[in-house]
PDB file of C-alpha atoms in Angstrom:
ATOM      1  CA  MET A   1     -19.615   8.921 -16.777  1.00 56.00           C
ATOM      2  CA  THR A   2     -22.594   6.727 -16.477  1.00 58.00           C
ATOM      3  CA  GLN A   3     -24.538   6.401 -13.088  1.00 52.00           C
ATOM      4  CA  GLN A   4     -23.305   2.688 -12.876  1.00 54.00           C
ATOM      5  CA  ASN A   5     -19.692   3.817 -13.247  1.00 57.00           C
ATOM      6  CA  HIS A   6     -20.127   6.642 -10.776  1.00 52.00           C
ATOM      7  CA  LEU A   7     -21.650   4.139  -8.147  1.00 47.00           C
ATOM      8  CA  ALA A   8     -18.771   1.756  -8.641  1.00 57.00           C
ATOM      9  CA  LYS A   9     -16.363   4.507  -8.331  1.00 61.00           C
ATOM     10  CA  LYS A  10     -18.068   5.705  -5.106  1.00 67.00           C
ATOM     11  CA  SER A  11     -18.137   2.190  -3.988  1.00 90.00           C
ATOM     12  CA  LEU A  12     -14.485   1.493  -4.383  1.00 91.00           C
ATOM     13  CA  GLU A  13     -13.830   4.721  -2.775  1.00 93.00           C
ATOM     14  CA  GLN A  14     -15.857   3.711   0.291  1.00 95.00           C
ATOM     15  CA  ARG A  15     -14.076   0.412   0.549  1.00 95.00           C
ATOM     16  CA  VAL A  16     -10.640   2.071   0.422  1.00 96.00           C
ATOM     17  CA  ILE A  17     -11.577   4.389   2.983  1.00 96.00           C
ATOM     18  CA  SER A  18     -13.384   1.796   5.260  1.00 96.00           C
ATOM     19  CA  ALA A  19     -10.104  -0.414   4.882  1.00 97.00           C
ATOM     20  CA  ALA A  20      -7.777   2.498   5.657  1.00 97.00           C
ATOM     21  CA  GLU A  21      -9.640   3.547   8.749  1.00 96.00           C
ATOM     22  CA  GLN A  22      -9.628  -0.035   9.948  1.00 96.00           C
ATOM     23  CA  VAL A  23      -5.825  -0.494   9.378  1.00 97.00           C
ATOM     24  CA  LEU A  24      -5.170   2.971  10.880  1.00 96.00           C
ATOM     25  CA  SER A  25      -7.038   2.068  14.114  1.00 93.00           C
ATOM     26  CA  LYS A  26      -4.894  -1.031  14.528  1.00 94.00           C
ATOM     27  CA  GLN A  27      -1.449   0.296  13.870  1.00 92.00           C
ATOM     28  CA  ASN A  28      -1.361   4.099  13.563  1.00 90.00           C
ATOM     29  CA  TYR A  29      -0.140   4.049   9.914  1.00 94.00           C
ATOM     30  CA  VAL A  30      -1.347   2.804   6.683  1.00 97.00           C
ATOM     31  CA  ARG A  31       0.327   1.089   3.785  1.00 97.00           C
ATOM     32  CA  PRO A  32      -1.184   0.552   0.464  1.00 97.00           C
ATOM     33  CA  ILE A  33      -0.391  -3.218   0.922  1.00 97.00           C
ATOM     34  CA  ASP A  34      -2.506  -3.304   4.103  1.00 96.00           C
ATOM     35  CA  VAL A  35      -5.467  -1.674   2.128  1.00 97.00           C
ATOM     36  CA  MET A  36      -5.185  -4.154  -0.514  1.00 96.00           C
ATOM     37  CA  ILE A  37      -5.037  -7.069   1.918  1.00 97.00           C
ATOM     38  CA  THR A  38      -7.946  -5.759   3.758  1.00 96.00           C
ATOM     39  CA  ILE A  39     -10.112  -5.186   0.542  1.00 94.00           C
ATOM     40  CA  GLY A  40      -9.318  -8.723  -0.501  1.00 95.00           C
ATOM     41  CA  TRP A  41      -7.265  -8.042  -3.469  1.00 95.00           C
ATOM     42  CA  LEU A  42      -3.959  -9.296  -2.020  1.00 97.00           C
ATOM     43  CA  GLN A  43      -3.426 -12.458  -0.094  1.00 97.00           C
ATOM     44  CA  GLN A  44      -1.325 -12.371   3.028  1.00 96.00           C
ATOM     45  CA  VAL A  45       0.653 -15.305   1.723  1.00 97.00           C
ATOM     46  CA  HIS A  46       1.499 -13.534  -1.654  1.00 97.00           C
ATOM     47  CA  ALA A  47       2.486 -10.365   0.131  1.00 96.00           C
ATOM     48  CA  LYS A  48       4.834 -12.501   2.433  1.00 95.00           C
ATOM     49  CA  ASP A  49       6.209 -14.513  -0.703  1.00 95.00           C
ATOM     50  CA  TRP A  50       6.839 -11.103  -2.263  1.00 95.00           C
ATOM     51  CA  GLN A  51       8.730  -9.723   0.810  1.00 93.00           C
ATOM     52  CA  GLU A  52      10.958 -12.716   0.832  1.00 91.00           C
ATOM     53  CA  GLY A  53      11.848 -11.970  -2.873  1.00 90.00           C
ATOM     54  CA  LYS A  54      10.118 -15.272  -4.306  1.00 92.00           C
ATOM     55  CA  ILE A  55       7.738 -12.815  -6.429  1.00 94.00           C
ATOM     56  CA  SER A  56       9.310 -10.479  -8.942  1.00 94.00           C
ATOM     57  CA  PHE A  57       6.802  -7.603  -8.393  1.00 96.00           C
ATOM     58  CA  LEU A  58       3.680  -7.187  -6.234  1.00 97.00           C
ATOM     59  CA  GLU A  59       1.174  -6.197  -9.196  1.00 96.00           C
ATOM     60  CA  LYS A  60       1.688  -9.793 -10.425  1.00 95.00           C
ATOM     61  CA  VAL A  61      -0.327 -11.118  -7.603  1.00 97.00           C
ATOM     62  CA  ILE A  62      -2.783  -8.350  -6.894  1.00 96.00           C
ATOM     63  CA  GLN A  63      -6.264  -9.533  -7.957  1.00 94.00           C
ATOM     64  CA  CYS A  64      -7.514  -6.500  -9.862  1.00 92.00           C
ATOM     65  CA  ASN A  65      -6.690  -4.458 -12.930  1.00 93.00           C
ATOM     66  CA  LEU A  66      -4.055  -1.669 -12.992  1.00 92.00           C
ATOM     67  CA  THR A  67      -6.778   0.934 -13.512  1.00 92.00           C
ATOM     68  CA  LYS A  68      -8.548   0.029 -10.192  1.00 93.00           C
ATOM     69  CA  LEU A  69      -5.169  -0.103  -8.336  1.00 93.00           C
ATOM     70  CA  ASN A  70      -4.405   3.269  -9.545  1.00 93.00           C
ATOM     71  CA  ARG A  71      -7.617   4.525  -8.251  1.00 94.00           C
ATOM     72  CA  VAL A  72      -7.081   2.934  -5.024  1.00 95.00           C
ATOM     73  CA  LEU A  73      -3.677   4.514  -4.499  1.00 96.00           C
ATOM     74  CA  LYS A  74      -5.086   7.897  -5.459  1.00 96.00           C
ATOM     75  CA  CYS A  75      -8.145   7.464  -3.045  1.00 96.00           C
ATOM     76  CA  LEU A  76      -5.767   6.549  -0.397  1.00 97.00           C
ATOM     77  CA  ASP A  77      -3.524   9.465  -0.658  1.00 96.00           C
ATOM     78  CA  LYS A  78      -6.514  11.846  -0.911  1.00 96.00           C
ATOM     79  CA  TRP A  79      -7.924  10.452   2.248  1.00 97.00           C
ATOM     80  CA  ALA A  80      -4.737  10.386   4.088  1.00 97.00           C
ATOM     81  CA  LEU A  81      -4.008  13.905   3.319  1.00 95.00           C
ATOM     82  CA  LYS A  82      -7.583  14.998   4.511  1.00 96.00           C
ATOM     83  CA  LYS A  83      -7.187  13.070   7.575  1.00 94.00           C
ATOM     84  CA  GLY A  84      -3.917  14.866   8.465  1.00 94.00           C
ATOM     85  CA  LEU A  85      -1.538  11.739   8.160  1.00 95.00           C
ATOM     86  CA  LYS A  86       2.052  12.296   7.187  1.00 94.00           C
ATOM     87  CA  PRO A  87       3.238  10.882   3.943  1.00 95.00           C
ATOM     88  CA  SER A  88       6.728   8.916   4.574  1.00 93.00           C
ATOM     89  CA  LYS A  89       8.461   7.510   1.589  1.00 91.00           C
ATOM     90  CA  THR A  90       9.716   3.921   2.554  1.00 90.00           C
ATOM     91  CA  VAL A  91      12.369   1.626   1.116  1.00 90.00           C
ATOM     92  CA  TYR A  92      11.085  -1.897   0.748  1.00 92.00           C
ATOM     93  CA  VAL A  93      13.850  -4.543   0.881  1.00 91.00           C
ATOM     94  CA  SER A  94      13.662  -8.240   0.633  1.00 89.00           C
ATOM     95  CA  HIS A  95      13.322 -10.192   4.035  1.00 82.00           C
ATOM     96  CA  ASN A  96      15.534 -12.861   2.537  1.00 71.00           C
ATOM     97  CA  THR A  97      18.848 -12.819   4.463  1.00 63.00           C
ATOM     98  CA  LYS A  98      21.045 -13.950   1.516  1.00 72.00           C
ATOM     99  CA  SER A  99      20.050 -11.139  -0.669  1.00 71.00           C
ATOM    100  CA  ARG A 100      18.616  -7.915   0.797  1.00 76.00           C
ATOM    101  CA  GLN A 101      17.472  -6.535  -2.625  1.00 87.00           C
ATOM    102  CA  GLN A 102      15.033  -3.628  -3.108  1.00 90.00           C
ATOM    103  CA  LEU A 103      11.721  -4.981  -3.897  1.00 94.00           C
ATOM    104  CA  ARG A 104       9.571  -3.934  -6.854  1.00 96.00           C
ATOM    105  CA  PHE A 105       5.969  -3.260  -6.883  1.00 96.00           C
ATOM    106  CA  SER A 106       5.256  -2.814 -10.578  1.00 95.00           C
ATOM    107  CA  LYS A 107       6.267  -4.599 -13.828  1.00 92.00           C
ATOM    108  CA  THR A 108       7.268  -1.234 -15.439  1.00 91.00           C
ATOM    109  CA  HIS A 109       9.331  -0.335 -12.262  1.00 90.00           C
ATOM    110  CA  SER A 110       8.266   3.490 -13.018  1.00 92.00           C
ATOM    111  CA  VAL A 111       9.502   5.673 -10.195  1.00 93.00           C
ATOM    112  CA  SER A 112       6.283   7.542  -9.654  1.00 93.00           C
ATOM    113  CA  ILE A 113       4.300   4.217  -9.450  1.00 93.00           C
ATOM    114  CA  GLU A 114       6.874   2.549  -7.063  1.00 95.00           C
ATOM    115  CA  GLN A 115       6.764   5.763  -4.800  1.00 95.00           C
ATOM    116  CA  LYS A 116       2.869   5.480  -4.790  1.00 95.00           C
ATOM    117  CA  TYR A 117       3.076   1.882  -3.436  1.00 96.00           C
ATOM    118  CA  SER A 118       5.832   2.535  -1.053  1.00 95.00           C
ATOM    119  CA  THR A 119       4.380   5.660   0.792  1.00 96.00           C
ATOM    120  CA  HIS A 120       3.215   5.171   4.144  1.00 95.00           C
ATOM    121  CA  TYR A 121       0.779   7.458   5.836  1.00 96.00           C
ATOM    122  CA  ILE A 122       1.465   7.936   9.320  1.00 93.00           C
ATOM    123  CA  SER A 123      -0.383   9.105  12.187  1.00 90.00           C
ATOM    124  CA  PRO A 124       1.073  12.115  14.203  1.00 84.00           C
ATOM    125  CA  MET A 125       0.499  10.008  17.365  1.00 75.00           C
ATOM    126  CA  LEU A 126       3.127   7.382  16.145  1.00 65.00           C
ATOM    127  CA  ARG A 127       6.632   8.065  17.968  1.00 60.00           C
ATOM    128  CA  GLU A 128       9.522   8.940  15.994  1.00 56.00           C
ATOM    129  CA  ARG A 129      11.354   5.641  16.782  1.00 50.00           C
ATOM    130  CA  LYS A 130       8.819   3.511  15.138  1.00 58.00           C
ATOM    131  CA  ILE A 131       8.669   5.950  12.258  1.00 52.00           C
ATOM    132  CA  GLN A 132      12.301   5.393  11.610  1.00 56.00           C
ATOM    133  CA  ARG A 133      11.886   1.514  11.661  1.00 58.00           C
ATOM    134  CA  LEU A 134       8.892   1.864   9.275  1.00 55.00           C
ATOM    135  CA  LYS A 135      11.120   3.531   6.646  1.00 53.00           C
ATOM    136  CA  TRP A 136      13.096   0.439   6.117  1.00 50.00           C
ATOM    137  CA  ARG A 137      10.363  -2.401   5.556  1.00 52.00           C
TER     138      ARG A 137
END
């Protein structure tokens, strides 16, 4: 790995950690979507359209390549586990009242990729009732 690639990787890791810390301080849990919005790779309006079922899969509107996205997800997972946050698999369903279908994150719809995107990292300080609500976003 060249020094430039190493610096770029380190910089991305620092951006992810900074974004995750910012999100965690506001809501006591972190979602990959929140990190991507905070970094600037996902616009809030696109996330909302996806949640309403207007966009077929989230990766379509994230503004970076899949290699970087994978690095972000791995970095977030590593940070969260170090921080003592509890991973929680979450089911995302459309906010569209006509068809409450399960939302897709990736074009391939790979189970492992979908699970990475749909994992919330929860602070031990968050109450059980709120945790249960988060599992059905």
